[in-house]
């Protein structure tokens, strides 16, 4: 099996290469994100070990670029940073797993082998209603070919409505599915986020995709203008 290691620390990269080669893997090493992305595009790998803090392009951008191109090679993200938001961002860009350095080689190898045992993932289908598109793989929204910047929560609300396109969905259902059924805040938060989405995906384009269903909730409909 062939593995790509993208790691800028020379000694760490060499240690990974030597250890993986001793286990029978063929290993290519890139020392920055630009070279790593180029190698991933030029060759077929069974897995990629990808550091986040890289010169040129960081690991998030490399991962997002590959997923955006339809490359679903298993990616194990590797970083010296700590914190749940680093992990969330890594997984949100399409990584399959995440380990924080320092990590024992035995653990890293076990996580890598676990990825290799999984069936290859398929790229999630792009959700669309007319020319409004949401790509769950890279978490982007666009309309009429123009990318729209949305927050994580706005994206979650829009994704749920797109998956139920054409249906009248109650505010309570949206709240349960997006915020969780244990949410104890103001339920009118749903109205706030729908209004924000209208200001981003409808009004600038002269559209009315997000419709209010009086006394019930909302319906997202196809609107090509």
Coordinates of N, CA, C and O in Angstrom, one line a residue, residues 60 82-90 98:
X60 N -5.7 22.1 6.5 CA -7.1 22.3 6.2 C -7.3 22.6 4.8 O -8.2 22.1 4.2
X82 N -3.8 21.8 20.1 CA -4.7 21.1 20.9 C -6.0 21.9 21.0 O -6.0 23.1 20.9
X83 N -7.1 21.3 21.2 CA -8.4 22.0 21.3 C -9.4 21.4 20.4 O -9.1 21.0 19.3
X84 N -10.7 21.3 20.9 CA -11.7 20.7 20.2 C -12.0 21.4 18.9 O -12.4 20.7 17.9
X85 N -11.8 22.7 18.8 CA -12.2 23.4 17.5 C -11.2 23.0 16.4 O -11.6 23.0 15.3
X86 N -9.9 22.7 16.7 CA -9.0 22.3 15.7 C -9.5 20.9 15.1 O -9.5 20.7 13.9
X87 N -10.0 20.1 16.0 CA -10.5 18.8 15.6 C -11.7 19.0 14.7 O -11.9 18.3 13.7
X88 N -12.6 19.8 15.2 CA -13.9 20.1 14.5 C -13.6 20.6 13.1 O -14.1 20.1 12.1
X89 N -12.7 21.6 13.0 CA -12.3 22.1 11.7 C -11.7 21.1 10.8 O -12.0 21.0 9.6
X90 N -10.8 20.3 11.3 CA -10.2 19.2 10.5 C -11.2 18.2 10.0 O -11.2 17.9 8.8
X98 N -8.2 12.1 13.2 CA -7.4 13.2 13.7 C -6.6 12.7 15.0 O -7.2 12.1 15.9

